[in-house]
Amino acid sequence: FVAAADVKPYKGRRPAKNSARVAPSWNAFHQAPRIELDTRVVDTFAPDTPTLRVQGQATDDTRIIDYSVYVYTKHGRRTKSRKVAFVPNDAPPAKEGQPPAPMKIDQVIPLNPGLNRIVVVARDEHRLASTRTLVIHRRPAPAVSVKTPAKAAAPTGAPSP
């Protein structure tokens, strides 16, 4: 640390007399995209369903460039990740003075048995990313045992081999 007595104000170089004063323009505030997902699908999800439909939209003060959907599943001690979807925004940029259109999210996600963590990632023009996570448990398929039929009994009165 420096003692206050050792600090001197900086005078700097004075601008030229004929130069115009320019006020600095700062636009340092950039906001990450907002992702809104329909969570009613989680409430009505049947645990033995093999897929889940994720719907929603991503909005931002600038244009959304893309979104991705990942599924993370536990396999023993390891976590397996899959990129299920990458969707670029093909919509043209908004006109000057108009807000950009939201990007619709609509994906059917295949689920593995067990715990599935679904992560939706949206990025804007400034490469700022935002994520939303859904956690779904899918019941494993029940084990089916197949019994072999017993040997048919020999008809009565017939000699047995």
PDB file of C-alpha atoms in Angstrom:
ATOM      1  CA  PHE A   1       0.000   0.000   0.000  1.00  0.00           C
ATOM      2  CA  VAL A   2       1.047   3.593  -0.509  1.00  0.00           C
ATOM      3  CA  ALA A   3       0.665   6.266   2.116  1.00  0.00           C
ATOM      4  CA  ALA A   4      -1.696   9.104   1.191  1.00  0.00           C
ATOM      5  CA  ALA A   5       1.091  11.633   1.774  1.00  0.00           C
ATOM      6  CA  ASP A   6       3.198   9.992  -0.972  1.00  0.00           C
ATOM      7  CA  VAL A   7       0.491  10.301  -3.636  1.00  0.00           C
ATOM      8  CA  LYS A   8       0.501  13.370  -5.880  1.00  0.00           C
ATOM      9  CA  PRO A   9      -2.251  14.276  -8.345  1.00  0.00           C
ATOM     10  CA  TYR A  10      -1.353  13.693 -11.979  1.00  0.00           C
ATOM     11  CA  LYS A  11      -1.403  16.853 -13.998  1.00  0.00           C
ATOM     12  CA  GLY A  12      -0.740  15.239 -17.344  1.00  0.00           C
ATOM     13  CA  ARG A  13      -0.308  16.986 -20.641  1.00  0.00           C
ATOM     14  CA  ARG A  14      -2.710  19.744 -21.458  1.00  0.00           C
ATOM     15  CA  PRO A  15      -4.603  19.434 -24.732  1.00  0.00           C
ATOM     16  CA  ALA A  16      -3.799  21.849 -27.523  1.00  0.00           C
ATOM     17  CA  LYS A  17      -5.792  25.068 -27.446  1.00  0.00           C
ATOM     18  CA  ASN A  18      -7.307  24.526 -30.882  1.00  0.00           C
ATOM     19  CA  SER A  19      -8.376  20.904 -30.283  1.00  0.00           C
ATOM     20  CA  ALA A  20     -12.021  20.194 -29.659  1.00  0.00           C
ATOM     21  CA  ARG A  21     -13.008  18.508 -26.442  1.00  0.00           C
ATOM     22  CA  VAL A  22     -14.375  15.072 -27.163  1.00  0.00           C
ATOM     23  CA  ALA A  23     -16.530  13.417 -24.570  1.00  0.00           C
ATOM     24  CA  PRO A  24     -15.672   9.742 -24.332  1.00  0.00           C
ATOM     25  CA  SER A  25     -18.429   7.432 -25.424  1.00  0.00           C
ATOM     26  CA  TRP A  26     -18.618   4.339 -23.274  1.00  0.00           C
ATOM     27  CA  ASN A  27     -20.900   1.476 -24.016  1.00  0.00           C
ATOM     28  CA  ALA A  28     -19.258  -1.113 -21.828  1.00  0.00           C
ATOM     29  CA  PHE A  29     -22.453  -2.763 -20.632  1.00  0.00           C
ATOM     30  CA  HIS A  30     -23.214  -5.935 -22.539  1.00  0.00           C
ATOM     31  CA  GLN A  31     -25.899  -8.272 -21.348  1.00  0.00           C
ATOM     32  CA  ALA A  32     -25.859 -12.041 -21.748  1.00  0.00           C
ATOM     33  CA  PRO A  33     -28.828 -13.613 -23.559  1.00  0.00           C
ATOM     34  CA  ARG A  34     -31.971 -14.544 -21.634  1.00  0.00           C
ATOM     35  CA  ILE A  35     -33.243 -18.079 -22.088  1.00  0.00           C
ATOM     36  CA  GLU A  36     -36.864 -18.823 -21.241  1.00  0.00           C
ATOM     37  CA  LEU A  37     -37.813 -22.505 -21.301  1.00  0.00           C
ATOM     38  CA  ASP A  38     -41.265 -24.011 -20.915  1.00  0.00           C
ATOM     39  CA  THR A  39     -40.859 -25.977 -17.674  1.00  0.00           C
ATOM     40  CA  ARG A  40     -44.348 -27.497 -17.808  1.00  0.00           C
ATOM     41  CA  VAL A  41     -42.832 -30.416 -19.756  1.00  0.00           C
ATOM     42  CA  VAL A  42     -40.814 -31.320 -16.665  1.00  0.00           C
ATOM     43  CA  ASP A  43     -43.911 -31.315 -14.465  1.00  0.00           C
ATOM     44  CA  THR A  44     -45.865 -33.564 -16.832  1.00  0.00           C
ATOM     45  CA  PHE A  45     -42.959 -35.858 -17.786  1.00  0.00           C
ATOM     46  CA  ALA A  46     -43.639 -39.609 -17.538  1.00  0.00           C
ATOM     47  CA  PRO A  47     -40.484 -41.284 -16.149  1.00  0.00           C
ATOM     48  CA  ASP A  48     -40.450 -44.068 -18.731  1.00  0.00           C
ATOM     49  CA  THR A  49     -40.665 -41.772 -21.804  1.00  0.00           C
ATOM     50  CA  PRO A  50     -37.574 -42.054 -24.055  1.00  0.00           C
ATOM     51  CA  THR A  51     -37.634 -38.413 -25.273  1.00  0.00           C
ATOM     52  CA  LEU A  52     -38.370 -34.936 -23.963  1.00  0.00           C
ATOM     53  CA  ARG A  53     -39.435 -31.939 -26.038  1.00  0.00           C
ATOM     54  CA  VAL A  54     -37.741 -28.712 -24.933  1.00  0.00           C
ATOM     55  CA  GLN A  55     -39.382 -25.480 -26.086  1.00  0.00           C
ATOM     56  CA  GLY A  56     -38.736 -21.833 -25.348  1.00  0.00           C
ATOM     57  CA  GLN A  57     -36.957 -18.784 -26.693  1.00  0.00           C
ATOM     58  CA  ALA A  58     -33.706 -16.876 -26.342  1.00  0.00           C
ATOM     59  CA  THR A  59     -33.726 -13.061 -26.375  1.00  0.00           C
ATOM     60  CA  ASP A  60     -31.021 -10.426 -26.120  1.00  0.00           C
ATOM     61  CA  ASP A  61     -30.405  -6.724 -26.603  1.00  0.00           C
ATOM     62  CA  THR A  62     -28.289  -7.706 -29.621  1.00  0.00           C
ATOM     63  CA  ARG A  63     -28.799 -10.578 -32.058  1.00  0.00           C
ATOM     64  CA  ILE A  64     -28.650 -14.201 -30.856  1.00  0.00           C
ATOM     65  CA  ILE A  65     -26.183 -16.022 -33.114  1.00  0.00           C
ATOM     66  CA  ASP A  66     -26.859 -19.624 -32.070  1.00  0.00           C
ATOM     67  CA  TYR A  67     -27.918 -22.057 -29.388  1.00  0.00           C
ATOM     68  CA  SER A  68     -26.736 -25.543 -28.427  1.00  0.00           C
ATOM     69  CA  VAL A  69     -28.314 -28.341 -26.415  1.00  0.00           C
ATOM     70  CA  TYR A  70     -26.190 -30.798 -24.416  1.00  0.00           C
ATOM     71  CA  VAL A  71     -27.216 -33.877 -22.416  1.00  0.00           C
ATOM     72  CA  TYR A  72     -25.041 -35.087 -19.533  1.00  0.00           C
ATOM     73  CA  THR A  73     -25.613 -38.584 -18.142  1.00  0.00           C
ATOM     74  CA  LYS A  74     -23.866 -40.493 -15.347  1.00  0.00           C
ATOM     75  CA  HIS A  75     -22.312 -43.854 -16.272  1.00  0.00           C
ATOM     76  CA  GLY A  76     -20.872 -45.258 -13.069  1.00  0.00           C
ATOM     77  CA  ARG A  77     -18.285 -42.737 -11.934  1.00  0.00           C
ATOM     78  CA  ARG A  78     -17.969 -41.100 -15.336  1.00  0.00           C
ATOM     79  CA  THR A  79     -20.189 -38.441 -16.851  1.00  0.00           C
ATOM     80  CA  LYS A  80     -21.019 -38.828 -20.524  1.00  0.00           C
ATOM     81  CA  SER A  81     -21.839 -35.692 -22.503  1.00  0.00           C
ATOM     82  CA  ARG A  82     -23.565 -35.436 -25.870  1.00  0.00           C
ATOM     83  CA  LYS A  83     -24.194 -32.409 -28.039  1.00  0.00           C
ATOM     84  CA  VAL A  84     -27.736 -33.041 -29.180  1.00  0.00           C
ATOM     85  CA  ALA A  85     -28.262 -29.889 -31.256  1.00  0.00           C
ATOM     86  CA  PHE A  86     -26.457 -26.834 -32.611  1.00  0.00           C
ATOM     87  CA  VAL A  87     -28.800 -24.345 -34.257  1.00  0.00           C
ATOM     88  CA  PRO A  88     -27.413 -21.173 -35.900  1.00  0.00           C
ATOM     89  CA  ASN A  89     -29.666 -18.143 -36.275  1.00  0.00           C
ATOM     90  CA  ASP A  90     -30.479 -17.672 -39.946  1.00  0.00           C
ATOM     91  CA  ALA A  91     -32.730 -14.659 -39.350  1.00  0.00           C
ATOM     92  CA  PRO A  92     -31.437 -11.366 -40.769  1.00  0.00           C
ATOM     93  CA  PRO A  93     -30.210  -8.710 -38.302  1.00  0.00           C
ATOM     94  CA  ALA A  94     -32.829  -6.293 -36.981  1.00  0.00           C
ATOM     95  CA  LYS A  95     -33.252  -2.922 -38.642  1.00  0.00           C
ATOM     96  CA  GLU A  96     -31.784   0.134 -36.972  1.00  0.00           C
ATOM     97  CA  GLY A  97     -33.792   1.171 -33.926  1.00  0.00           C
ATOM     98  CA  GLN A  98     -35.799  -2.058 -33.709  1.00  0.00           C
ATOM     99  CA  PRO A  99     -35.204  -4.789 -31.122  1.00  0.00           C
ATOM    100  CA  PRO A 100     -33.908  -8.096 -32.508  1.00  0.00           C
ATOM    101  CA  ALA A 101     -36.393 -10.926 -32.860  1.00  0.00           C
ATOM    102  CA  PRO A 102     -36.199 -13.718 -30.261  1.00  0.00           C
ATOM    103  CA  MET A 103     -34.792 -17.065 -31.383  1.00  0.00           C
ATOM    104  CA  LYS A 104     -37.211 -19.953 -30.921  1.00  0.00           C
ATOM    105  CA  ILE A 105     -35.967 -23.123 -29.205  1.00  0.00           C
ATOM    106  CA  ASP A 106     -37.709 -26.375 -30.112  1.00  0.00           C
ATOM    107  CA  GLN A 107     -35.817 -29.664 -29.770  1.00  0.00           C
ATOM    108  CA  VAL A 108     -36.727 -33.284 -29.086  1.00  0.00           C
ATOM    109  CA  ILE A 109     -34.093 -34.664 -26.711  1.00  0.00           C
ATOM    110  CA  PRO A 110     -33.386 -38.417 -26.514  1.00  0.00           C
ATOM    111  CA  LEU A 111     -32.933 -39.467 -22.888  1.00  0.00           C
ATOM    112  CA  ASN A 112     -30.750 -42.193 -21.413  1.00  0.00           C
ATOM    113  CA  PRO A 113     -31.944 -44.312 -18.486  1.00  0.00           C
ATOM    114  CA  GLY A 114     -31.073 -42.658 -15.191  1.00  0.00           C
ATOM    115  CA  LEU A 115     -30.385 -38.992 -14.464  1.00  0.00           C
ATOM    116  CA  ASN A 116     -30.207 -36.667 -17.492  1.00  0.00           C
ATOM    117  CA  ARG A 117     -28.982 -33.083 -17.181  1.00  0.00           C
ATOM    118  CA  ILE A 118     -30.116 -31.061 -20.211  1.00  0.00           C
ATOM    119  CA  VAL A 119     -28.193 -27.807 -20.731  1.00  0.00           C
ATOM    120  CA  VAL A 120     -29.305 -25.157 -23.253  1.00  0.00           C
ATOM    121  CA  VAL A 121     -26.602 -22.601 -24.157  1.00  0.00           C
ATOM    122  CA  ALA A 122     -27.375 -19.428 -26.146  1.00  0.00           C
ATOM    123  CA  ARG A 123     -24.754 -16.968 -27.478  1.00  0.00           C
ATOM    124  CA  ASP A 124     -25.109 -13.403 -28.718  1.00  0.00           C
ATOM    125  CA  GLU A 125     -23.069 -11.263 -31.135  1.00  0.00           C
ATOM    126  CA  HIS A 126     -20.601 -10.333 -28.383  1.00  0.00           C
ATOM    127  CA  ARG A 127     -20.000 -14.067 -27.748  1.00  0.00           C
ATOM    128  CA  LEU A 128     -21.599 -13.816 -24.323  1.00  0.00           C
ATOM    129  CA  ALA A 129     -23.238 -17.083 -23.346  1.00  0.00           C
ATOM    130  CA  SER A 130     -26.113 -17.923 -21.061  1.00  0.00           C
ATOM    131  CA  THR A 131     -27.251 -21.361 -19.893  1.00  0.00           C
ATOM    132  CA  ARG A 132     -30.404 -22.982 -18.541  1.00  0.00           C
ATOM    133  CA  THR A 133     -30.453 -26.485 -17.088  1.00  0.00           C
ATOM    134  CA  LEU A 134     -33.227 -29.063 -16.769  1.00  0.00           C
ATOM    135  CA  VAL A 135     -32.742 -32.257 -14.759  1.00  0.00           C
ATOM    136  CA  ILE A 136     -34.839 -35.267 -15.751  1.00  0.00           C
ATOM    137  CA  HIS A 137     -34.807 -38.799 -14.372  1.00  0.00           C
ATOM    138  CA  ARG A 138     -35.773 -41.529 -16.814  1.00  0.00           C
ATOM    139  CA  ARG A 139     -36.619 -44.932 -15.381  1.00  0.00           C
ATOM    140  CA  PRO A 140     -34.592 -47.779 -16.811  1.00  0.00           C
ATOM    141  CA  ALA A 141     -36.515 -50.276 -18.905  1.00  0.00           C
ATOM    142  CA  PRO A 142     -37.797 -53.160 -16.795  1.00  0.00           C
ATOM    143  CA  ALA A 143     -35.882 -56.415 -17.116  1.00  0.00           C
ATOM    144  CA  VAL A 144     -37.878 -59.020 -18.971  1.00  0.00           C
ATOM    145  CA  SER A 145     -37.197 -62.678 -18.334  1.00  0.00           C
ATOM    146  CA  VAL A 146     -38.185 -65.147 -20.974  1.00  0.00           C
ATOM    147  CA  LYS A 147     -39.120 -68.604 -19.782  1.00  0.00           C
ATOM    148  CA  THR A 148     -38.712 -71.531 -22.106  1.00  0.00           C
ATOM    149  CA  PRO A 149     -41.776 -73.710 -22.274  1.00  0.00           C
ATOM    150  CA  ALA A 150     -41.519 -77.056 -20.527  1.00  0.00           C
ATOM    151  CA  LYS A 151     -41.344 -80.174 -22.680  1.00  0.00           C
ATOM    152  CA  ALA A 152     -44.752 -81.222 -23.723  1.00  0.00           C
ATOM    153  CA  ALA A 153     -45.853 -84.272 -21.836  1.00  0.00           C
ATOM    154  CA  ALA A 154     -46.137 -87.384 -23.910  1.00  0.00           C
ATOM    155  CA  PRO A 155     -49.721 -88.373 -24.691  1.00  0.00           C
ATOM    156  CA  THR A 156     -51.094 -91.122 -22.499  1.00  0.00           C
ATOM    157  CA  GLY A 157     -50.813 -94.571 -23.888  1.00  0.00           C
ATOM    158  CA  ALA A 158     -47.849 -93.726 -26.105  1.00  0.00           C
ATOM    159  CA  PRO A 159     -44.542 -95.415 -25.394  1.00  0.00           C
ATOM    160  CA  SER A 160     -41.895 -93.139 -23.978  1.00  0.00           C
ATOM    161  CA  PRO A 161     -38.495 -93.152 -25.642  1.00  0.00           C
TER     162      PRO A 161
END
